[in-house]
Backbone as CSV, one residue per row, in Angstrom:
resi,resn,N_x,N_y,N_z,CA_x,CA_y,CA_z,C_x,C_y,C_z
1,MET,-86.194,-66.195,35.734,-85.569,-65.527,37.216,-83.755,-65.643,36.805
2,LYS,-83.778,-67.051,36.582,-82.482,-67.498,36.334,-81.834,-66.710,34.872
3,ASN,-82.753,-66.431,34.020,-82.134,-65.846,32.901,-81.857,-64.373,33.190
4,MET,-82.683,-63.595,33.944,-82.448,-62.357,34.250,-81.084,-62.069,35.283
5,GLU,-80.943,-63.411,35.782,-79.735,-63.106,36.612,-78.486,-63.256,36.145
6,PHE,-78.672,-64.354,34.889,-77.533,-64.642,33.916,-77.359,-63.453,33.534
7,SER,-78.348,-62.889,32.790,-78.036,-61.039,32.027,-77.471,-60.076,32.749
8,THR,-77.715,-60.216,34.173,-77.160,-58.961,34.994,-75.788,-59.273,35.190
9,ILE,-75.591,-60.858,35.650,-73.838,-61.269,35.754,-73.279,-60.877,34.251
10,PHE,-74.003,-61.176,33.295,-73.052,-61.099,31.738,-72.763,-59.696,31.625
11,ILE,-73.891,-58.703,31.919,-73.669,-57.338,31.295,-72.646,-56.272,32.226
12,ALA,-72.618,-57.256,33.752,-71.625,-56.736,35.102,-70.256,-56.743,34.368
13,VAL,-69.855,-58.406,33.839,-68.788,-58.690,33.605,-68.112,-58.130,32.251
14,VAL,-69.247,-57.597,31.291,-68.626,-56.909,30.088,-68.431,-55.511,30.502
15,LEU,-68.822,-55.093,31.306,-68.561,-53.612,31.574,-67.287,-53.666,32.719
16,LEU,-66.831,-54.655,33.285,-65.966,-54.839,34.023,-64.536,-54.783,33.004
17,LEU,-64.730,-55.755,31.760,-63.611,-55.948,31.065,-63.554,-54.620,30.107
18,CYS,-64.854,-53.907,29.805,-64.313,-52.620,29.038,-63.820,-51.647,29.655
19,SER,-64.017,-51.565,31.114,-63.339,-50.519,31.876,-61.671,-50.615,32.345
20,SER,-61.611,-52.390,31.912,-60.433,-52.607,32.302,-59.502,-52.353,31.084
21,LEU,-60.219,-52.670,29.882,-59.033,-52.278,28.781,-59.094,-50.690,28.623
22,THR,-60.174,-49.779,28.766,-59.882,-48.798,28.820,-58.669,-48.019,29.866
23,TYR,-58.774,-48.577,30.997,-57.733,-48.446,31.932,-56.180,-48.395,31.322
24,ALA,-56.246,-49.604,30.844,-55.103,-50.506,30.144,-54.476,-49.345,29.264
25,GLN,-55.066,-48.935,28.085,-54.947,-48.151,26.877,-54.389,-46.837,27.486
26,THR,-54.851,-46.301,28.857,-54.616,-45.008,29.421,-53.429,-44.905,29.773
27,ALA,-53.072,-45.782,30.798,-51.930,-45.887,30.988,-50.724,-46.478,30.233
28,LYS,-51.025,-47.059,29.270,-49.792,-47.349,27.924,-49.606,-46.115,27.453
29,SER,-50.454,-45.588,27.155,-50.165,-44.067,26.077,-49.557,-43.639,26.661
30,PRO,-48.278,-42.959,26.166,-47.123,-41.928,26.694,-47.444,-40.814,26.234
31,SER,-47.098,-39.703,27.466,-47.061,-38.315,27.296,-46.409,-37.608,26.096
32,ILE,-47.015,-36.800,25.478,-46.441,-35.901,24.257,-45.949,-34.797,24.380
33,SER,-44.644,-34.356,24.534,-44.423,-33.228,25.011,-44.105,-32.244,23.639
34,PRO,-44.479,-30.890,23.585,-44.263,-30.132,22.433,-42.867,-30.284,22.020
35,THR,-42.638,-30.368,20.698,-41.662,-30.041,19.901,-40.846,-28.578,20.191
36,PRO,-39.838,-28.304,20.486,-39.030,-26.875,20.764,-39.186,-26.479,19.071
37,ALA,-39.424,-25.089,19.167,-39.156,-24.459,17.840,-37.439,-24.386,17.397
38,PRO,-37.724,-24.426,16.075,-36.100,-24.303,15.905,-35.639,-22.758,15.950
39,ALA,-34.208,-22.802,16.252,-33.928,-21.209,16.297,-33.573,-20.626,15.208
40,PRO,-33.956,-19.287,15.359,-34.137,-18.570,14.108,-32.717,-18.287,13.524
41,ALA,-32.474,-18.544,12.039,-31.474,-18.485,11.379,-30.999,-17.101,11.451
42,PRO,-29.415,-16.913,11.341,-29.050,-15.771,11.627,-29.117,-14.583,10.124
43,GLU,-29.447,-13.623,10.138,-29.982,-12.683,8.946,-28.734,-12.504,7.840
44,TYR,-28.889,-12.980,6.864,-28.116,-13.149,5.647,-27.447,-11.729,5.601
45,VAL,-26.326,-11.379,5.692,-25.637,-9.917,5.171,-25.343,-9.818,3.905
46,ASN,-25.459,-9.122,3.174,-24.971,-9.111,1.826,-23.719,-7.914,2.108
47,LEU,-22.627,-8.336,1.785,-21.460,-6.954,2.168,-21.405,-6.449,1.009
48,THR,-21.707,-6.555,-0.419,-21.904,-5.657,-1.407,-22.957,-4.386,-1.031
49,GLU,-24.261,-4.929,-0.582,-25.105,-3.775,-0.678,-24.739,-2.834,0.603
50,LEU,-24.139,-3.270,1.839,-24.048,-2.535,2.800,-22.743,-1.548,2.879
51,LEU,-21.655,-2.082,1.832,-20.610,-1.056,1.793,-20.807,-0.061,0.516
52,SER,-21.700,-0.605,-0.135,-22.729,0.567,-1.197,-23.194,1.545,-0.425
53,VAL,-23.726,1.493,0.321,-24.607,2.391,1.317,-23.966,3.170,2.295
54,ALA,-22.827,2.639,2.830,-22.176,3.081,3.860,-21.145,4.113,3.239
55,GLY,-20.228,4.496,4.149,-19.202,4.595,3.562,-18.936,6.658,3.445
56,PRO,-18.395,6.709,2.133,-17.932,5.998,0.751,-17.078,5.129,0.896
57,PHE,-17.330,3.945,0.593,-16.225,2.742,0.218,-16.081,2.385,-0.746
58,HIS,-16.526,3.090,-2.012,-16.637,2.544,-3.387,-15.086,2.173,-3.409
59,THR,-14.184,2.666,-3.720,-12.768,2.192,-4.044,-12.233,0.805,-3.607
60,PHE,-12.414,0.603,-2.105,-12.421,-0.614,-1.302,-13.204,-1.715,-1.969
61,LEU,-14.776,-1.303,-2.176,-15.370,-2.325,-2.683,-15.216,-2.929,-4.117
62,GLY,-14.328,-1.770,-4.971,-14.161,-2.308,-6.233,-12.981,-3.313,-6.033
63,TYR,-11.975,-2.773,-5.423,-10.796,-3.792,-5.152,-11.389,-5.429,-4.652
64,LEU,-12.122,-5.210,-3.569,-12.997,-6.647,-3.420,-13.840,-7.356,-4.455
65,GLU,-13.907,-6.681,-5.685,-14.737,-7.386,-6.685,-13.944,-7.823,-7.526
66,SER,-12.710,-6.767,-7.643,-11.811,-7.297,-8.828,-10.881,-8.411,-8.218
67,THR,-10.553,-8.377,-7.280,-9.540,-9.559,-6.673,-10.647,-10.624,-6.430
68,LYS,-12.020,-10.812,-6.400,-12.528,-11.918,-6.020,-12.847,-12.159,-4.263
69,VAL,-12.221,-11.053,-3.774,-12.037,-11.387,-2.188,-13.466,-11.362,-1.986
70,ILE,-14.250,-10.548,-2.435,-15.452,-10.557,-2.113,-16.208,-11.887,-1.927
71,ASP,-15.776,-12.620,-2.602,-16.783,-14.035,-2.409,-16.021,-14.814,-1.259
72,THR,-14.606,-14.830,-0.795,-13.989,-15.195,0.397,-14.805,-14.461,1.370
73,PHE,-14.670,-13.501,1.652,-15.455,-12.578,2.917,-17.141,-12.885,2.922
74,GLN,-17.651,-12.806,1.907,-19.329,-13.452,2.053,-19.433,-14.667,2.429
75,ASN,-18.848,-15.695,2.390,-18.817,-16.871,2.662,-18.450,-17.059,4.227
76,GLN,-17.545,-16.486,4.530,-16.924,-16.365,5.677,-18.218,-15.752,6.628
77,ALA,-18.883,-14.931,6.139,-19.879,-13.946,6.799,-21.251,-14.720,7.401
78,ASN,-21.824,-15.805,6.191,-23.121,-16.233,6.316,-22.879,-17.655,6.166
79,ILE,-21.753,-18.308,6.144,-21.683,-19.887,6.172,-21.202,-20.165,7.559
80,THR,-19.766,-19.628,7.531,-19.355,-20.242,9.072,-19.559,-19.724,10.050
81,LYS,-19.322,-20.355,11.348,-19.894,-20.040,12.662,-18.854,-19.042,13.322
82,GLU,-17.810,-19.121,12.557,-16.970,-18.086,13.522,-17.016,-16.676,13.153
83,GLY,-17.696,-16.396,12.069,-17.976,-15.053,11.457,-17.005,-14.253,11.015
84,ILE,-16.948,-12.738,10.713,-15.785,-11.942,10.097,-15.776,-10.749,10.828
85,THR,-14.381,-10.320,10.579,-14.586,-8.786,11.171,-13.347,-8.252,9.858
86,ILE,-13.790,-7.148,9.459,-13.046,-6.193,8.250,-13.197,-4.944,8.566
87,PHE,-11.832,-4.654,8.126,-11.477,-3.000,8.410,-11.591,-2.489,6.867
88,VAL,-12.202,-1.180,7.085,-12.701,-0.723,5.612,-12.018,1.010,5.427
89,PRO,-11.119,1.184,4.643,-10.506,2.584,4.356,-11.751,3.082,3.658
90,LYS,-11.931,4.634,3.841,-12.833,5.305,2.904,-11.769,5.536,1.747
91,ASP,-12.782,6.267,0.854,-12.266,6.786,-0.439,-10.845,7.367,-0.224
92,GLY,-11.260,8.340,0.674,-10.087,9.455,0.842,-8.514,8.760,0.840
93,ALA,-8.852,7.527,1.766,-7.396,7.021,2.475,-6.688,6.418,1.154
94,PHE,-7.308,6.150,0.024,-6.724,5.575,-1.251,-6.314,6.527,-2.186
95,SER,-6.938,7.911,-1.927,-6.526,8.969,-2.683,-5.415,9.744,-2.280
96,SER,-5.181,9.748,-0.892,-4.039,10.655,-0.150,-2.895,9.366,-0.259
97,LEU,-3.387,8.215,-0.596,-1.842,7.251,-0.908,-1.001,7.267,-1.981
98,LYS,0.025,7.789,-1.648,1.132,8.348,-2.882,2.189,7.507,-2.575
99,LYS,3.059,7.422,-1.721,3.810,6.316,-1.700,3.969,5.495,-0.543
100,PRO,3.871,3.679,-0.655,4.086,3.446,-2.027,2.547,3.546,-2.590
101,SER,2.696,3.112,-3.922,1.625,3.147,-4.563,1.203,1.642,-4.830
102,LEU,-0.365,1.635,-4.763,-0.913,-0.189,-4.982,-0.681,-0.092,-6.811
103,SER,-0.886,0.788,-7.706,-0.826,0.576,-9.080,0.602,0.161,-9.532
104,ASN,1.678,-0.375,-9.201,2.722,-1.224,-9.209,2.773,-2.131,-8.781
105,LEU,1.559,-2.760,-8.222,1.564,-4.238,-7.600,1.030,-5.125,-8.453
106,THR,1.684,-6.397,-8.512,0.887,-7.285,-9.424,-0.913,-7.409,-8.478
107,GLN,-1.268,-8.372,-9.287,-2.733,-8.710,-9.408,-2.816,-9.632,-7.412
108,GLU,-1.879,-10.524,-7.636,-1.577,-11.437,-6.424,-1.416,-10.511,-5.038
109,GLN,-0.206,-9.626,-5.330,-0.443,-8.943,-4.393,-1.233,-7.979,-3.613
110,LEU,-2.141,-7.608,-4.796,-3.071,-6.554,-4.484,-4.308,-7.425,-3.817
111,LYS,-4.400,-8.331,-3.974,-5.179,-9.610,-3.432,-4.613,-9.789,-2.397
112,SER,-3.639,-10.029,-2.084,-3.354,-10.234,-0.500,-3.286,-8.995,0.469
113,ILE,-3.254,-7.784,0.087,-3.726,-6.291,0.413,-4.873,-6.634,1.060
114,ILE,-6.107,-6.862,0.363,-7.225,-6.721,0.320,-7.706,-7.932,1.614
115,LEU,-7.226,-9.097,1.503,-7.275,-10.090,2.209,-6.693,-9.613,3.663
116,PHE,-5.622,-8.885,3.430,-4.863,-8.484,4.815,-5.936,-7.513,5.728
117,HIS,-7.020,-7.056,5.285,-8.140,-6.124,5.759,-9.103,-7.091,6.392
118,GLY,-9.051,-8.134,6.545,-10.163,-9.046,7.096,-9.865,-10.142,8.085
119,MET,-10.340,-10.617,8.929,-9.932,-11.458,10.264,-10.832,-12.503,10.170
120,ALA,-10.596,-13.907,10.351,-11.894,-14.786,10.089,-12.494,-15.183,11.570
121,HIS,-12.915,-14.245,12.251,-13.666,-14.220,13.363,-14.227,-12.839,13.686
122,TYR,-15.531,-12.724,14.475,-16.285,-11.788,14.691,-15.624,-11.276,15.878
123,TYR,-15.340,-10.129,15.869,-14.726,-9.072,17.171,-15.536,-7.943,17.426
124,SER,-16.285,-7.863,18.388,-16.911,-6.564,19.245,-15.584,-5.780,19.269
125,LEU,-16.179,-4.546,19.505,-15.187,-3.590,19.998,-14.604,-3.645,21.288
126,ALA,-15.177,-4.216,22.254,-15.149,-4.782,23.524,-13.752,-5.953,23.424
127,ASP,-13.716,-6.576,22.306,-13.063,-7.506,22.278,-11.451,-7.003,21.983
128,PHE,-11.338,-5.949,21.427,-9.873,-5.456,20.996,-8.968,-5.515,22.300
129,LYS,-9.744,-5.491,23.359,-8.948,-5.122,24.715,-8.044,-6.235,24.903
130,ASN,-8.648,-7.568,24.643,-7.996,-8.880,24.726,-7.247,-9.061,23.745
131,LEU,-7.542,-8.534,22.590,-6.505,-8.856,21.308,-5.161,-8.054,21.477
132,SER,-5.303,-6.703,21.977,-3.836,-5.998,22.356,-3.035,-6.905,23.422
133,GLU,-3.352,-7.945,24.027,-2.554,-8.820,24.961,-2.016,-9.758,24.121
134,SER,-3.062,-10.210,22.919,-2.426,-11.604,22.358,-1.916,-11.214,20.753
135,SER,-1.603,-9.788,20.635,-1.133,-9.447,19.076,0.324,-10.188,19.157
136,PRO,0.764,-10.358,18.142,-0.033,-10.099,16.605,-0.942,-11.222,16.391
137,VAL,-2.275,-10.322,15.423,-3.500,-11.158,15.429,-3.339,-11.734,13.724
138,SER,-3.715,-12.516,13.383,-3.641,-13.509,11.903,-4.675,-12.710,11.291
139,THR,-4.506,-12.854,9.904,-5.653,-12.011,8.835,-5.770,-13.085,7.844
140,PHE,-7.041,-12.793,6.834,-6.975,-13.513,5.918,-5.869,-14.054,4.707
141,ALA,-5.052,-13.180,5.133,-3.727,-13.116,4.208,-2.837,-14.230,4.471
142,GLY,-2.726,-14.625,5.827,-2.142,-15.454,6.366,-0.489,-15.126,6.459
143,GLY,-0.001,-16.499,6.802,1.469,-16.401,6.981,1.655,-14.895,8.049
144,GLN,2.681,-14.261,7.104,3.571,-12.713,7.855,2.558,-11.901,7.883
145,TYR,1.487,-11.960,7.333,0.527,-10.830,7.288,-0.580,-10.643,8.577
146,THR,0.094,-9.945,9.456,-0.581,-10.142,10.676,-0.717,-8.715,11.060
147,LEU,-2.073,-8.255,12.441,-1.887,-6.935,12.690,-1.540,-6.950,14.089
148,ASN,-1.227,-5.818,14.684,-0.930,-5.488,15.995,-2.304,-4.640,16.912
149,PHE,-2.839,-4.563,17.623,-3.608,-4.037,18.280,-3.366,-3.317,19.425
150,THR,-3.805,-2.089,19.800,-3.441,-1.679,21.250,-4.635,-0.846,21.427
151,ASP,-5.256,-0.925,22.596,-6.517,-0.177,23.086,-6.213,0.871,23.980
152,VAL,-6.250,2.090,23.289,-5.963,3.519,24.225,-7.606,4.168,24.681
153,SER,-7.560,3.996,25.946,-9.026,4.662,26.357,-10.193,4.316,25.828
154,GLY,-10.030,3.118,25.085,-11.329,2.779,24.389,-11.342,2.960,23.175
155,THR,-10.052,3.735,22.428,-9.793,3.626,21.148,-9.136,2.345,20.196
156,VAL,-9.264,1.771,19.471,-8.415,0.310,19.072,-7.574,1.083,17.836
157,HIS,-6.276,1.072,18.127,-5.325,1.575,17.540,-4.790,0.240,16.633
158,ILE,-4.535,0.266,15.388,-3.951,-0.820,14.572,-2.599,-0.333,13.889
159,SER,-1.394,-1.405,13.953,-0.541,-1.200,13.293,-0.222,-2.456,12.722
160,SER,0.064,-1.922,11.208,0.594,-3.187,10.487,1.981,-3.509,9.988
161,GLY,2.556,-2.555,10.323,4.317,-2.415,10.267,4.482,-1.555,9.555
162,TRP,3.703,-0.898,8.022,3.824,0.245,7.324,2.941,1.464,7.705
163,THR,1.476,0.633,8.152,0.562,1.464,8.593,0.371,1.672,10.095
164,ASN,0.246,2.865,10.484,-0.732,3.000,11.900,-1.637,3.777,11.969
165,THR,-2.509,3.132,12.046,-4.318,3.946,12.170,-4.754,3.464,13.549
166,LYS,-6.364,3.819,13.275,-7.278,3.507,14.252,-8.381,3.429,13.955
167,VAL,-9.388,2.933,14.251,-10.832,2.158,14.311,-11.445,3.820,14.431
168,SER,-11.993,4.318,13.456,-12.709,5.618,13.817,-14.362,5.812,13.557
169,SER,-15.074,4.425,13.364,-16.273,4.074,13.380,-16.784,3.108,13.350
170,SER,-17.978,2.585,13.848,-18.214,1.287,13.675,-19.273,1.076,12.792
171,VAL,-19.013,0.564,11.539,-20.313,0.338,10.370,-21.273,-0.893,10.462
172,HIS,-20.894,-1.697,10.772,-21.997,-2.712,11.150,-21.153,-4.033,12.470
173,SER,-22.100,-4.096,13.244,-21.536,-4.686,14.686,-22.529,-5.710,15.014
174,THR,-22.865,-6.688,14.121,-23.594,-7.693,15.070,-23.100,-9.037,14.541
175,ASP,-23.116,-9.634,15.698,-22.531,-11.331,15.241,-23.476,-11.890,14.214
176,PRO,-23.129,-12.336,12.852,-21.687,-12.608,13.145,-20.579,-11.956,11.888
177,VAL,-21.114,-10.552,11.757,-20.240,-9.480,10.972,-20.001,-8.270,11.638
178,ALA,-18.739,-7.904,11.624,-18.116,-6.676,12.129,-17.340,-6.200,11.193
179,ILE,-18.018,-4.542,10.803,-17.134,-4.024,9.915,-17.204,-2.637,10.412
180,TYR,-15.474,-2.436,10.440,-15.119,-1.351,11.178,-14.334,0.096,10.162
181,GLN,-14.523,1.011,10.326,-13.924,2.230,9.221,-12.342,2.487,9.952
182,VAL,-11.496,2.369,8.761,-10.132,2.800,9.394,-9.662,4.011,8.877
183,ASP,-8.854,4.895,9.332,-8.715,6.139,8.690,-7.380,6.028,7.444
184,LYS,-6.891,4.483,7.294,-5.568,4.675,6.430,-5.412,3.110,6.046
185,VAL,-5.127,3.189,4.956,-5.187,1.645,3.959,-4.191,0.894,4.997
186,LEU,-4.374,-0.227,5.159,-3.324,-1.310,5.820,-2.458,-1.924,4.766
187,LEU,-0.959,-1.410,4.854,0.108,-1.809,4.171,0.789,-2.794,4.944
188,PRO,1.063,-4.223,4.385,1.703,-5.101,5.161,3.436,-5.046,4.793
189,GLU,4.044,-5.372,5.708,5.737,-5.683,5.496,5.819,-6.855,4.596
190,ALA,5.085,-7.450,4.769,5.192,-8.737,3.916,5.556,-8.376,2.507
191,ILE,5.067,-7.124,1.705,4.715,-6.904,0.448,5.868,-5.646,0.242
192,PHE,6.149,-4.729,1.324,6.740,-3.546,1.310,8.080,-3.347,2.072
193,GLY,8.363,-4.675,2.579,9.627,-4.288,3.436,9.362,-3.788,4.762
194,THR,10.847,-3.445,5.259,10.729,-2.967,6.832,11.147,-1.494,6.592
195,ASP,11.460,-1.217,5.306,12.233,0.010,5.045,11.381,0.912,4.783
196,ILE,10.703,1.411,6.074,9.700,2.603,5.990,9.749,3.860,5.872
197,PRO,9.420,4.405,4.817,9.822,5.918,4.650,9.249,6.751,5.950
198,PRO,10.336,7.627,6.250,10.320,8.630,7.618,9.055,9.727,7.180
199,THR,8.376,9.844,8.339,7.612,11.243,7.911,8.095,12.463,7.641
200,PRO,7.674,13.128,6.572,8.585,14.409,5.883,8.431,15.564,7.008
201,ALA,9.537,16.374,7.547,9.622,17.219,8.505,8.695,18.426,7.728
202,PRO,8.046,19.241,8.376,7.663,20.349,8.026,8.257,21.495,7.762
203,ALA,8.546,21.868,6.295,9.518,23.076,5.683,9.812,24.202,6.817
204,PRO,10.934,24.686,7.027,11.389,25.648,8.073,10.829,26.813,7.610
205,SER,10.498,27.746,8.517,9.900,29.166,8.078,11.053,29.918,7.785
206,PRO,11.155,30.721,6.784,12.095,31.886,6.323,12.916,32.699,7.100
207,ASP,14.067,32.940,7.398,14.561,33.566,8.654,14.180,35.224,8.166
208,ILE,13.433,35.918,8.395,12.905,37.024,7.990,13.534,38.176,9.108
209,THR,14.565,39.068,9.075,15.281,39.956,9.954,14.421,41.647,9.709
210,PRO,13.878,41.857,10.752,13.439,43.445,10.453,14.027,44.049,9.586
211,ALA,13.593,45.332,9.150,14.261,46.102,8.278,15.075,46.828,9.255
212,ALA,14.494,47.357,10.305,15.081,48.479,11.440,16.357,47.842,11.816
213,ASP,16.385,46.336,12.216,17.754,45.726,12.369,18.521,45.567,11.669
214,THR,18.332,45.792,10.102,19.230,45.582,9.282,20.475,46.165,8.845
215,PRO,21.447,46.134,9.452,22.686,46.997,9.064,22.760,47.500,7.573
216,SER,22.995,48.750,7.227,23.137,49.407,5.696,24.569,48.763,5.384
217,GLU,24.356,48.744,3.768,25.213,48.043,3.030,26.747,49.198,3.106
218,GLY,27.807,48.263,3.448,28.978,48.886,3.460,29.534,49.124,4.431
219,THR,28.997,48.777,5.788,29.190,49.154,7.222,29.374,47.701,7.573
220,ALA,30.155,47.835,8.893,30.190,46.690,9.729,29.316,46.754,10.733
221,ASP,29.141,47.919,11.620,28.287,47.532,13.069,27.090,48.334,13.007
222,GLY,26.391,48.633,11.618,25.005,48.757,11.306,24.818,50.368,11.477
223,LYS,25.905,51.449,11.796,25.815,52.652,11.612,26.012,53.170,10.583
224,SER,25.292,54.373,10.232,25.385,54.891,9.006,26.872,55.602,8.589
225,SER,27.225,54.921,7.264,28.301,55.384,6.910,28.402,56.807,6.537
226,PRO,29.824,57.710,6.623,29.521,59.221,6.292,28.821,59.316,4.879
227,THR,29.298,58.729,3.855,28.732,58.616,2.481,27.087,58.226,2.526
228,SER,26.471,57.910,3.422,25.182,57.274,3.488,24.288,58.551,3.107
229,LEU,24.835,59.835,3.754,23.703,60.848,3.755,24.328,61.883,2.771
230,PRO,24.757,62.079,1.694,25.213,63.143,1.211,24.903,64.401,0.966
231,GLY,23.405,64.495,1.136,22.592,65.796,1.077,22.922,66.374,2.383
232,LYS,23.039,65.822,3.808,23.316,66.369,4.935,24.650,66.868,5.263
233,SER,25.814,65.859,4.867,27.034,66.196,4.777,27.560,67.636,4.130
234,SER,26.834,67.818,2.841,26.985,68.691,1.841,26.883,70.256,2.538
235,SER,25.456,70.248,3.145,25.011,71.295,3.803,25.391,71.951,4.947
236,PHE,26.098,70.641,5.811,26.953,71.042,7.026,28.361,71.599,6.623
237,ARG,28.890,71.460,5.542,30.035,71.770,5.197,29.875,73.274,4.681
238,VAL,28.764,73.509,3.984,28.429,74.978,3.326,28.031,75.964,5.033
239,ILE,27.487,75.538,5.828,27.318,76.400,6.924,28.441,76.740,7.613
240,SER,29.531,75.482,7.758,30.809,75.477,8.750,31.435,76.596,7.867
241,TRP,31.407,76.654,6.600,32.657,77.659,5.669,31.975,79.021,5.967
242,GLY,30.740,79.205,6.097,30.010,80.588,6.023,30.385,81.348,7.200
243,ILE,30.172,80.306,8.177,30.380,80.609,9.877,32.173,81.318,10.140
244,TRP,32.985,80.613,9.419,34.245,80.747,9.607,34.888,82.167,8.677
245,SER,34.010,82.653,7.667,34.033,83.615,6.875,33.959,84.651,7.472
246,HIS,32.541,84.784,8.373,32.008,85.779,9.073,32.934,85.915,10.332
247,LEU,33.866,84.975,10.731,34.650,85.748,11.950,35.630,86.503,10.936
248,VAL,36.346,85.645,10.264,37.462,86.483,9.620,37.130,87.732,9.302
249,LEU,36.206,87.912,8.773,35.615,89.435,8.489,35.592,90.277,9.625
250,ALA,35.200,89.656,10.610,35.014,90.434,11.694,36.175,90.525,12.657
251,LEU,37.180,90.061,12.654,38.426,90.012,13.129,39.357,91.201,12.244
252,SER,39.175,91.017,11.186,39.927,91.856,10.257,39.425,93.371,10.430
253,GLY,38.041,93.190,10.751,37.400,94.960,10.917,37.862,95.839,12.364
254,VAL,38.153,94.585,13.443,38.683,95.172,14.602,39.985,95.557,14.044
255,LEU,40.762,94.752,13.610,42.209,95.201,13.430,42.175,96.297,12.913
256,VAL,41.493,96.739,11.941,41.535,97.766,10.990,41.388,99.030,12.112
257,LEU,40.396,99.070,12.822,40.045,100.213,13.823,41.259,100.435,14.611
258,PHE,41.740,99.746,15.248,42.808,99.403,15.996,44.310,100.232,15.273
259,LEU,44.540,99.806,13.990,45.524,100.325,13.501,45.234,101.837,12.997
């Protein structure tokens, strides 16, 4: 009997110890919260492919590659947090550029002009309204290579000193890369100076006087001179001489009758 009671007490003690250990482990185990998923990396933008498809921007892309500026813009677009804004002239803007010409520039000057078309920050079209109040804005070319912006009823106008143009369309505008098409090549005063050539005035139209109002040659008041119609004057003299001849003959006949 005592053995049974001892066994019962032993089993109860063992169960009590097991339950205490289980509770202690449950109480001490920390709660595990789920790990948040990492933010998706921004999509890589290949400027060469983008400009090759859009446009045509072949001339500007050629300058980007020949001056190695494409590497500067590409790194700014995909490595930095600031992003980039690029103004891209169409091929027609380069072909219509006669004076000044880019062919007379040094390689360093040409590189500065291409850098002049980019800003080291992403700007949406809505941001240019604030930029118009804080102009001039620096570009990748640095120093005196700045741009002035004016927002006119939602249209972005750009002044570079030599060039006045506007943003005609948005090629790509997704943070961190903004590419806008402009109508003209941006030319800086830092290279071409301040002696901006005036816009040539249209040629005046020739002053053509109607033939009816043109005075005849050899007259002062536009009236026909007596010698301008020789045929009419000769006929008039012949008719007048004939009339006088008939009158003289008639008078002679009357005098003969009375005499």
